[in-house]
Amino acid sequence: MVGASVPMVELSMYSHAGGQLDRLCQAVGFDPEERRHLDLLRLLLGESGELTVDAPAQFPCNVADDTTPVEFSVAFDANGECVVRVLGETVGAPDPREFLARVAGEYGLVTDRLDAVADLFLPHDERRGPFTLWYSLIFRNGSAPKIKVYLNPQISGPTMADSLVSEGFRRLNLGEAFDPVVEHALRRGESDNFTFFALDLDDDPLSRVKVYVSHDAAEAEDAVRAAELVPGADPMLIREFLAVLGGGKGPFEGRPLVSSYSFVEGMGGTPGNYSLYLPIRSYVPDDEIARARVHAILAQYDFDPTQLDKALAAVSERPLRDGVGLIAHVSLRMGEFGSGITVYLSSEAYAVAPPRKRPVLGRMT
């Protein structure tokens, strides 16, 4: 009929996030014919991936600020490689391990360590905290995807977190690692807390067990102290990282800084890597300023900042000054098993956080 309006096709979560992921992989130089990243994303989202993004989320998720169940990241590695990752959750599913069961055989996943601690972090009784099980999908150009799981140390309540991590370490033959982690990273009482317990699901010799600690209102020196547990971690790099991206030495009273330690078999209780995560969206007024700061830190480490711009364009077309949180956080990785910078990007499928007022005379208002 002449003059009749054409109804707009409602965009599903999978269509939205899948398009972003596909463009992101191509932006950093992946084979455009590769489709496994999209297959895994569809399986991860499950039935919730077919829900429209034009309506409020039926299953709110804590992966991202706007409850989108995925977050992207690009890891700039010292060896010159760019790695694309997706952190996500299968929301609305009765069993969070259903995705794992569907992909384990095809991708050769090794679940022995997860099986060893499942009853600690995936209990059958009342569960607490912001999540139960998150997945990280890891994509390298020309390589088979890898998968990591994130477990919640506070799944049985905050007071049980230390006990769960301690027992998890013991079951994974890392019992001697617990006390040094507490000594270096949990020194400030209730201000330092175990946040994630993560496992690589492969049999690579460098397959990791990782533990994460959040630091509320921390100073730069608290991160320096946490990093001292890892041989070769440079305290000056930590101070510079926080000064450039966070605007100073603290205290960082917005979203907390996070430390993580990576342990591999054969190293006993000594972690091979330390990572520091800064939630940059809490410390900038908008993403235009966040981009400028990330450009500076990438240039400091001789990474090509234009790769970041390509990644941003792949995920969002909005003006960076019109919101805050597209660049969600940035991490500094140091240690024996790979160093570099990782930038985390929000899908913003449901909402864009409004920008804050820009600083006047060097002060946030």
CSV table of C-alpha atoms in Angstrom, one decimal:
chain,number,residue,atom,x,y,z
A,1,MET,CA,0.0,0.0,0.0
A,2,VAL,CA,1.4,3.4,-0.9
A,3,GLY,CA,2.2,5.5,2.1
A,4,ALA,CA,2.1,2.6,4.5
A,5,SER,CA,4.8,2.6,7.2
A,6,VAL,CA,7.2,-0.3,7.3
A,7,PRO,CA,7.5,-1.8,10.8
A,8,MET,CA,11.0,-1.8,12.3
A,9,VAL,CA,12.5,-5.1,13.1
A,10,GLU,CA,13.1,-5.4,16.8
A,11,LEU,CA,16.8,-6.1,17.4
A,12,SER,CA,17.6,-9.1,19.6
A,13,MET,CA,20.3,-9.2,22.2
A,14,TYR,CA,22.2,-11.8,20.1
A,15,SER,CA,21.9,-9.6,16.9
A,16,HIS,CA,23.1,-6.5,18.8
A,17,ALA,CA,26.0,-8.1,20.7
A,18,GLY,CA,26.9,-10.5,17.9
A,19,GLY,CA,27.3,-7.6,15.4
A,20,GLN,CA,29.5,-5.8,17.9
A,21,LEU,CA,31.6,-8.9,18.5
A,22,ASP,CA,32.0,-9.6,14.8
A,23,ARG,CA,33.0,-6.1,13.9
A,24,LEU,CA,35.4,-6.1,16.9
A,25,CYS,CA,37.2,-9.2,15.8
A,26,GLN,CA,37.5,-7.9,12.2
A,27,ALA,CA,38.8,-4.5,13.5
A,28,VAL,CA,41.8,-6.1,15.2
A,29,GLY,CA,42.6,-8.2,12.1
A,30,PHE,CA,40.9,-11.6,12.6
A,31,ASP,CA,39.9,-13.8,9.6
A,32,PRO,CA,36.5,-12.5,8.4
A,33,GLU,CA,35.5,-16.0,7.5
A,34,GLU,CA,35.8,-17.2,11.1
A,35,ARG,CA,32.4,-17.7,12.7
A,36,ARG,CA,33.2,-19.7,15.9
A,37,HIS,CA,33.0,-16.5,18.0
A,38,LEU,CA,29.4,-16.0,16.9
A,39,ASP,CA,28.5,-19.6,17.5
A,40,LEU,CA,29.8,-19.5,21.0
A,41,LEU,CA,28.1,-16.2,21.8
A,42,ARG,CA,24.8,-17.5,20.6
A,43,LEU,CA,25.1,-20.6,22.8
A,44,LEU,CA,26.2,-18.5,25.8
A,45,LEU,CA,23.3,-16.2,25.6
A,46,GLY,CA,20.9,-19.1,25.1
A,47,GLU,CA,17.2,-18.3,24.8
A,48,SER,CA,17.7,-14.9,26.4
A,49,GLY,CA,19.7,-13.9,23.3
A,50,GLU,CA,16.5,-13.8,21.3
A,51,LEU,CA,14.8,-11.2,23.6
A,52,THR,CA,14.6,-7.7,22.2
A,53,VAL,CA,16.9,-5.0,23.5
A,54,ASP,CA,14.1,-2.4,23.0
A,55,ALA,CA,12.4,-3.6,26.2
A,56,PRO,CA,13.7,-3.7,29.8
A,57,ALA,CA,15.9,-6.7,30.6
A,58,GLN,CA,13.8,-9.6,31.8
A,59,PHE,CA,16.8,-11.1,33.5
A,60,PRO,CA,19.0,-8.3,35.0
A,61,CYS,CA,22.7,-9.2,35.0
A,62,ASN,CA,25.7,-7.7,36.8
A,63,VAL,CA,28.2,-8.2,34.0
A,64,ALA,CA,27.6,-4.6,32.9
A,65,ASP,CA,26.2,-1.5,34.5
A,66,ASP,CA,23.2,-1.5,32.2
A,67,THR,CA,22.5,-5.2,32.9
A,68,THR,CA,23.6,-6.3,29.4
A,69,PRO,CA,24.8,-9.9,29.9
A,70,VAL,CA,28.1,-9.5,27.9
A,71,GLU,CA,31.1,-7.2,28.1
A,72,PHE,CA,33.9,-7.1,25.5
A,73,SER,CA,37.6,-6.6,26.0
A,74,VAL,CA,40.7,-6.2,23.8
A,75,ALA,CA,44.0,-7.4,25.3
A,76,PHE,CA,47.1,-5.7,23.9
A,77,ASP,CA,49.9,-8.1,24.6
A,78,ALA,CA,53.6,-7.4,24.8
A,79,ASN,CA,54.2,-10.0,22.1
A,80,GLY,CA,52.2,-7.9,19.6
A,81,GLU,CA,49.1,-10.0,19.7
A,82,CYS,CA,45.6,-8.6,20.1
A,83,VAL,CA,43.2,-10.9,21.9
A,84,VAL,CA,39.4,-10.4,21.9
A,85,ARG,CA,37.4,-11.6,24.9
A,86,VAL,CA,33.8,-11.7,25.9
A,87,LEU,CA,32.7,-11.9,29.5
A,88,GLY,CA,29.2,-13.1,29.8
A,89,GLU,CA,26.5,-14.9,31.7
A,90,THR,CA,23.7,-17.3,30.6
A,91,VAL,CA,20.8,-15.5,32.2
A,92,GLY,CA,17.4,-17.0,32.9
A,93,ALA,CA,18.7,-20.6,32.6
A,94,PRO,CA,17.9,-22.9,35.5
A,95,ASP,CA,21.4,-24.5,35.3
A,96,PRO,CA,24.3,-22.1,34.7
A,97,ARG,CA,26.5,-25.0,33.6
A,98,GLU,CA,24.3,-25.9,30.7
A,99,PHE,CA,26.4,-23.8,28.3
A,100,LEU,CA,29.5,-25.7,29.5
A,101,ALA,CA,27.9,-29.0,28.9
A,102,ARG,CA,27.0,-28.1,25.3
A,103,VAL,CA,30.5,-26.9,24.3
A,104,ALA,CA,32.9,-29.0,26.3
A,105,GLY,CA,33.3,-31.8,23.8
A,106,GLU,CA,33.6,-29.7,20.7
A,107,TYR,CA,36.2,-27.3,22.2
A,108,GLY,CA,38.2,-29.9,24.2
A,109,LEU,CA,37.5,-28.3,27.6
A,110,VAL,CA,39.1,-29.8,30.6
A,111,THR,CA,36.8,-29.4,33.7
A,112,ASP,CA,38.7,-31.4,36.3
A,113,ARG,CA,39.5,-28.3,38.4
A,114,LEU,CA,36.0,-26.9,38.1
A,115,ASP,CA,34.6,-30.3,39.2
A,116,ALA,CA,37.0,-30.3,42.2
A,117,VAL,CA,35.6,-27.0,43.6
A,118,ALA,CA,32.0,-27.0,42.2
A,119,ASP,CA,30.4,-27.9,45.5
A,120,LEU,CA,32.1,-24.9,47.1
A,121,PHE,CA,31.2,-22.2,44.6
A,122,LEU,CA,28.0,-23.8,43.0
A,123,PRO,CA,26.1,-24.9,46.1
A,124,HIS,CA,22.6,-26.3,45.9
A,125,ASP,CA,21.2,-24.3,48.8
A,126,GLU,CA,20.6,-20.6,49.1
A,127,ARG,CA,22.9,-18.5,46.9
A,128,ARG,CA,23.9,-14.9,47.5
A,129,GLY,CA,25.9,-12.2,45.8
A,130,PRO,CA,25.7,-10.7,42.3
A,131,PHE,CA,26.3,-13.8,40.3
A,132,THR,CA,26.8,-17.6,40.3
A,133,LEU,CA,28.8,-18.4,37.2
A,134,TRP,CA,30.3,-16.2,34.5
A,135,TYR,CA,32.2,-17.3,31.3
A,136,SER,CA,35.0,-15.7,29.5
A,137,LEU,CA,35.3,-16.5,25.7
A,138,ILE,CA,38.8,-15.9,24.5
A,139,PHE,CA,39.6,-15.5,20.8
A,140,ARG,CA,43.0,-15.3,19.1
A,141,ASN,CA,43.3,-15.0,15.4
A,142,GLY,CA,44.0,-18.4,13.8
A,143,SER,CA,43.5,-20.3,17.1
A,144,ALA,CA,40.7,-22.3,18.6
A,145,PRO,CA,38.7,-20.3,21.1
A,146,LYS,CA,39.4,-20.9,24.8
A,147,ILE,CA,37.0,-20.6,27.8
A,148,LYS,CA,37.5,-19.5,31.4
A,149,VAL,CA,34.9,-19.6,34.2
A,150,TYR,CA,34.5,-17.1,37.0
A,151,LEU,CA,33.1,-18.3,40.3
A,152,ASN,CA,31.8,-16.2,43.1
A,153,PRO,CA,33.7,-16.4,46.5
A,154,GLN,CA,30.7,-14.7,48.2
A,155,ILE,CA,28.2,-17.2,46.9
A,156,SER,CA,27.5,-18.3,50.5
A,157,GLY,CA,27.8,-14.8,51.9
A,158,PRO,CA,30.7,-12.4,52.4
A,159,THR,CA,31.8,-14.0,55.7
A,160,MET,CA,32.4,-17.3,53.9
A,161,ALA,CA,34.6,-15.9,51.1
A,162,ASP,CA,37.9,-16.4,52.8
A,163,SER,CA,37.1,-20.0,53.7
A,164,LEU,CA,35.9,-20.9,50.2
A,165,VAL,CA,39.0,-19.5,48.6
A,166,SER,CA,41.3,-21.2,51.1
A,167,GLU,CA,39.6,-24.6,50.5
A,168,GLY,CA,39.5,-24.0,46.8
A,169,PHE,CA,43.3,-23.5,46.8
A,170,ARG,CA,43.8,-26.6,48.9
A,171,ARG,CA,41.8,-28.8,46.5
A,172,LEU,CA,43.8,-27.5,43.6
A,173,ASN,CA,47.1,-28.1,45.2
A,174,LEU,CA,47.7,-24.4,45.8
A,175,GLY,CA,47.1,-24.4,49.6
A,176,GLU,CA,50.4,-22.6,50.3
A,177,ALA,CA,49.2,-19.6,48.1
A,178,PHE,CA,46.4,-18.5,50.4
A,179,ASP,CA,48.3,-16.9,53.3
A,180,PRO,CA,50.7,-14.8,51.0
A,181,VAL,CA,47.6,-13.5,49.1
A,182,VAL,CA,46.0,-12.5,52.4
A,183,GLU,CA,49.2,-10.9,53.6
A,184,HIS,CA,49.7,-8.7,50.5
A,185,ALA,CA,46.2,-8.0,49.2
A,186,LEU,CA,43.8,-8.3,52.2
A,187,ARG,CA,45.4,-6.1,54.8
A,188,ARG,CA,42.6,-3.6,55.4
A,189,GLY,CA,39.9,-5.6,57.0
A,190,GLU,CA,36.5,-5.2,55.3
A,191,SER,CA,37.9,-2.8,52.7
A,192,ASP,CA,39.6,-5.8,50.9
A,193,ASN,CA,37.5,-8.7,49.7
A,194,PHE,CA,37.8,-11.7,47.4
A,195,THR,CA,35.7,-11.0,44.3
A,196,PHE,CA,36.3,-13.8,41.8
A,197,PHE,CA,37.8,-17.2,41.7
A,198,ALA,CA,38.6,-18.1,38.0
A,199,LEU,CA,39.7,-21.2,36.2
A,200,ASP,CA,41.0,-21.8,32.6
A,201,LEU,CA,39.3,-24.8,31.1
A,202,ASP,CA,42.2,-26.3,29.1
A,203,ASP,CA,45.2,-28.5,29.5
A,204,ASP,CA,47.8,-25.9,28.4
A,205,PRO,CA,50.9,-25.9,30.6
A,206,LEU,CA,50.1,-22.3,31.5
A,207,SER,CA,46.5,-23.0,32.3
A,208,ARG,CA,45.7,-20.7,35.3
A,209,VAL,CA,43.9,-20.5,38.5
A,210,LYS,CA,43.2,-16.9,39.2
A,211,VAL,CA,41.9,-15.1,42.3
A,212,TYR,CA,40.7,-11.5,42.4
A,213,VAL,CA,40.6,-9.1,45.3
A,214,SER,CA,38.6,-5.8,45.4
A,215,HIS,CA,40.1,-2.8,47.2
A,216,ASP,CA,37.6,-0.2,48.4
A,217,ALA,CA,38.9,3.4,48.6
A,218,ALA,CA,42.4,2.2,48.0
A,219,GLU,CA,45.6,4.2,47.5
A,220,ALA,CA,48.1,3.5,44.8
A,221,GLU,CA,50.4,2.1,47.5
A,222,ASP,CA,47.8,-0.5,48.4
A,223,ALA,CA,48.1,-1.8,44.8
A,224,VAL,CA,51.9,-1.6,45.0
A,225,ARG,CA,51.8,-3.7,48.1
A,226,ALA,CA,49.6,-6.3,46.5
A,227,ALA,CA,51.8,-6.6,43.5
A,228,GLU,CA,54.9,-7.3,45.6
A,229,LEU,CA,53.8,-10.9,45.8
A,230,VAL,CA,54.7,-11.4,42.1
A,231,PRO,CA,58.4,-11.5,41.2
A,232,GLY,CA,59.4,-8.7,38.8
A,233,ALA,CA,56.3,-6.5,39.3
A,234,ASP,CA,57.4,-2.9,38.9
A,235,PRO,CA,55.8,-0.5,41.5
A,236,MET,CA,56.6,2.5,39.4
A,237,LEU,CA,54.5,1.2,36.5
A,238,ILE,CA,51.6,0.7,38.9
A,239,ARG,CA,51.9,4.3,40.2
A,240,GLU,CA,52.1,5.7,36.6
A,241,PHE,CA,49.2,3.5,35.4
A,242,LEU,CA,46.9,4.9,38.2
A,243,ALA,CA,48.1,8.5,37.7
A,244,VAL,CA,47.5,8.5,34.0
A,245,LEU,CA,44.2,6.6,34.0
A,246,GLY,CA,42.8,7.4,37.4
A,247,GLY,CA,44.1,11.0,37.7
A,248,GLY,CA,46.2,10.5,40.8
A,249,LYS,CA,47.4,8.3,43.6
A,250,GLY,CA,44.0,7.9,45.3
A,251,PRO,CA,42.1,7.2,47.4
A,252,PHE,CA,40.0,5.7,44.6
A,253,GLU,CA,36.6,6.1,46.2
A,254,GLY,CA,34.4,5.2,43.2
A,255,ARG,CA,34.2,1.7,42.1
A,256,PRO,CA,37.1,-0.2,43.7
A,257,LEU,CA,40.5,-1.1,42.3
A,258,VAL,CA,40.9,-4.9,41.8
A,259,SER,CA,44.0,-7.0,42.0
A,260,SER,CA,44.3,-10.5,40.5
A,261,TYR,CA,46.9,-13.2,40.8
A,262,SER,CA,47.5,-16.0,38.3
A,263,PHE,CA,48.8,-19.4,39.5
A,264,VAL,CA,50.0,-22.2,37.2
A,265,GLU,CA,50.9,-25.8,38.0
A,266,GLY,CA,54.4,-26.3,39.2
A,267,MET,CA,55.0,-22.9,40.7
A,268,GLY,CA,53.6,-23.7,44.1
A,269,GLY,CA,52.2,-20.8,46.0
A,270,THR,CA,54.0,-18.1,43.9
A,271,PRO,CA,51.8,-16.4,41.4
A,272,GLY,CA,53.3,-15.9,37.9
A,273,ASN,CA,51.3,-12.8,37.1
A,274,TYR,CA,49.7,-9.8,38.8
A,275,SER,CA,47.0,-7.6,37.2
A,276,LEU,CA,45.6,-4.3,38.4
A,277,TYR,CA,42.1,-3.3,37.2
A,278,LEU,CA,41.0,0.4,37.2
A,279,PRO,CA,37.2,1.0,36.7
A,280,ILE,CA,38.0,4.1,34.6
A,281,ARG,CA,34.3,4.9,34.2
A,282,SER,CA,34.2,6.1,37.8
A,283,TYR,CA,37.1,8.5,37.4
A,284,VAL,CA,36.3,10.3,34.2
A,285,PRO,CA,33.4,12.6,33.2
A,286,ASP,CA,32.9,11.0,29.8
A,287,ASP,CA,34.3,8.5,27.3
A,288,GLU,CA,36.1,11.1,25.3
A,289,ILE,CA,38.4,11.8,28.2
A,290,ALA,CA,38.6,8.1,29.0
A,291,ARG,CA,39.8,7.5,25.4
A,292,ALA,CA,42.5,10.2,25.7
A,293,ARG,CA,43.8,8.7,28.9
A,294,VAL,CA,43.8,5.2,27.4
A,295,HIS,CA,45.6,6.5,24.3
A,296,ALA,CA,48.3,7.9,26.6
A,297,ILE,CA,48.9,4.6,28.5
A,298,LEU,CA,48.9,2.5,25.3
A,299,ALA,CA,51.5,4.9,23.8
A,300,GLN,CA,53.6,4.5,26.9
A,301,TYR,CA,53.8,0.8,26.3
A,302,ASP,CA,54.4,1.2,22.5
A,303,PHE,CA,50.9,-0.1,21.5
A,304,ASP,CA,49.2,1.4,18.6
A,305,PRO,CA,46.4,3.6,19.9
A,306,THR,CA,44.5,3.5,16.6
A,307,GLN,CA,43.7,-0.1,17.4
A,308,LEU,CA,41.6,1.2,20.3
A,309,ASP,CA,39.8,3.6,18.0
A,310,LYS,CA,38.9,0.8,15.7
A,311,ALA,CA,37.6,-1.3,18.6
A,312,LEU,CA,35.5,1.6,19.9
A,313,ALA,CA,34.0,2.2,16.4
A,314,ALA,CA,33.2,-1.5,16.1
A,315,VAL,CA,31.2,-1.5,19.4
A,316,SER,CA,29.5,2.0,19.3
A,317,GLU,CA,28.7,4.8,16.9
A,318,ARG,CA,27.8,7.4,19.5
A,319,PRO,CA,29.9,10.4,20.2
A,320,LEU,CA,32.2,9.6,23.1
A,321,ARG,CA,31.4,12.8,24.9
A,322,ASP,CA,27.7,11.8,25.1
A,323,GLY,CA,28.2,9.1,27.7
A,324,VAL,CA,30.4,7.5,30.2
A,325,GLY,CA,31.1,3.7,30.6
A,326,LEU,CA,31.7,2.6,27.0
A,327,ILE,CA,35.3,2.2,28.2
A,328,ALA,CA,34.4,0.5,31.4
A,329,HIS,CA,37.8,-0.4,32.9
A,330,VAL,CA,41.5,-0.9,32.0
A,331,SER,CA,44.0,-3.4,33.4
A,332,LEU,CA,47.7,-3.6,33.6
A,333,ARG,CA,49.2,-7.1,33.4
A,334,MET,CA,52.7,-7.8,34.7
A,335,GLY,CA,54.6,-11.0,35.2
A,336,GLU,CA,56.2,-14.1,33.7
A,337,PHE,CA,53.3,-15.3,31.6
A,338,GLY,CA,52.5,-12.2,29.6
A,339,SER,CA,52.4,-8.5,30.1
A,340,GLY,CA,50.3,-5.8,28.5
A,341,ILE,CA,47.2,-3.6,28.7
A,342,THR,CA,43.6,-4.8,28.4
A,343,VAL,CA,40.7,-2.4,27.7
A,344,TYR,CA,37.1,-3.4,28.6
A,345,LEU,CA,34.2,-2.2,26.5
A,346,SER,CA,30.5,-2.1,27.3
A,347,SER,CA,27.9,-3.3,24.9
A,348,GLU,CA,25.5,-0.6,26.1
A,349,ALA,CA,22.6,-2.7,24.7
A,350,TYR,CA,20.1,-1.4,27.1
A,351,ALA,CA,21.3,2.1,28.2
A,352,VAL,CA,24.1,4.6,27.9
A,353,ALA,CA,25.1,6.3,31.2
A,354,PRO,CA,24.9,10.1,30.9
A,355,PRO,CA,28.2,12.0,31.1
A,356,ARG,CA,29.2,13.9,34.2
A,357,LYS,CA,30.1,17.6,34.3
A,358,ARG,CA,33.6,18.1,33.1
A,359,PRO,CA,36.2,19.2,35.6
A,360,VAL,CA,36.9,22.9,36.3
A,361,LEU,CA,40.4,23.9,37.3
A,362,GLY,CA,41.4,20.2,37.6
A,363,ARG,CA,38.6,19.2,39.9
A,364,MET,CA,35.6,17.0,39.3
A,365,THR,CA,32.3,18.6,40.1
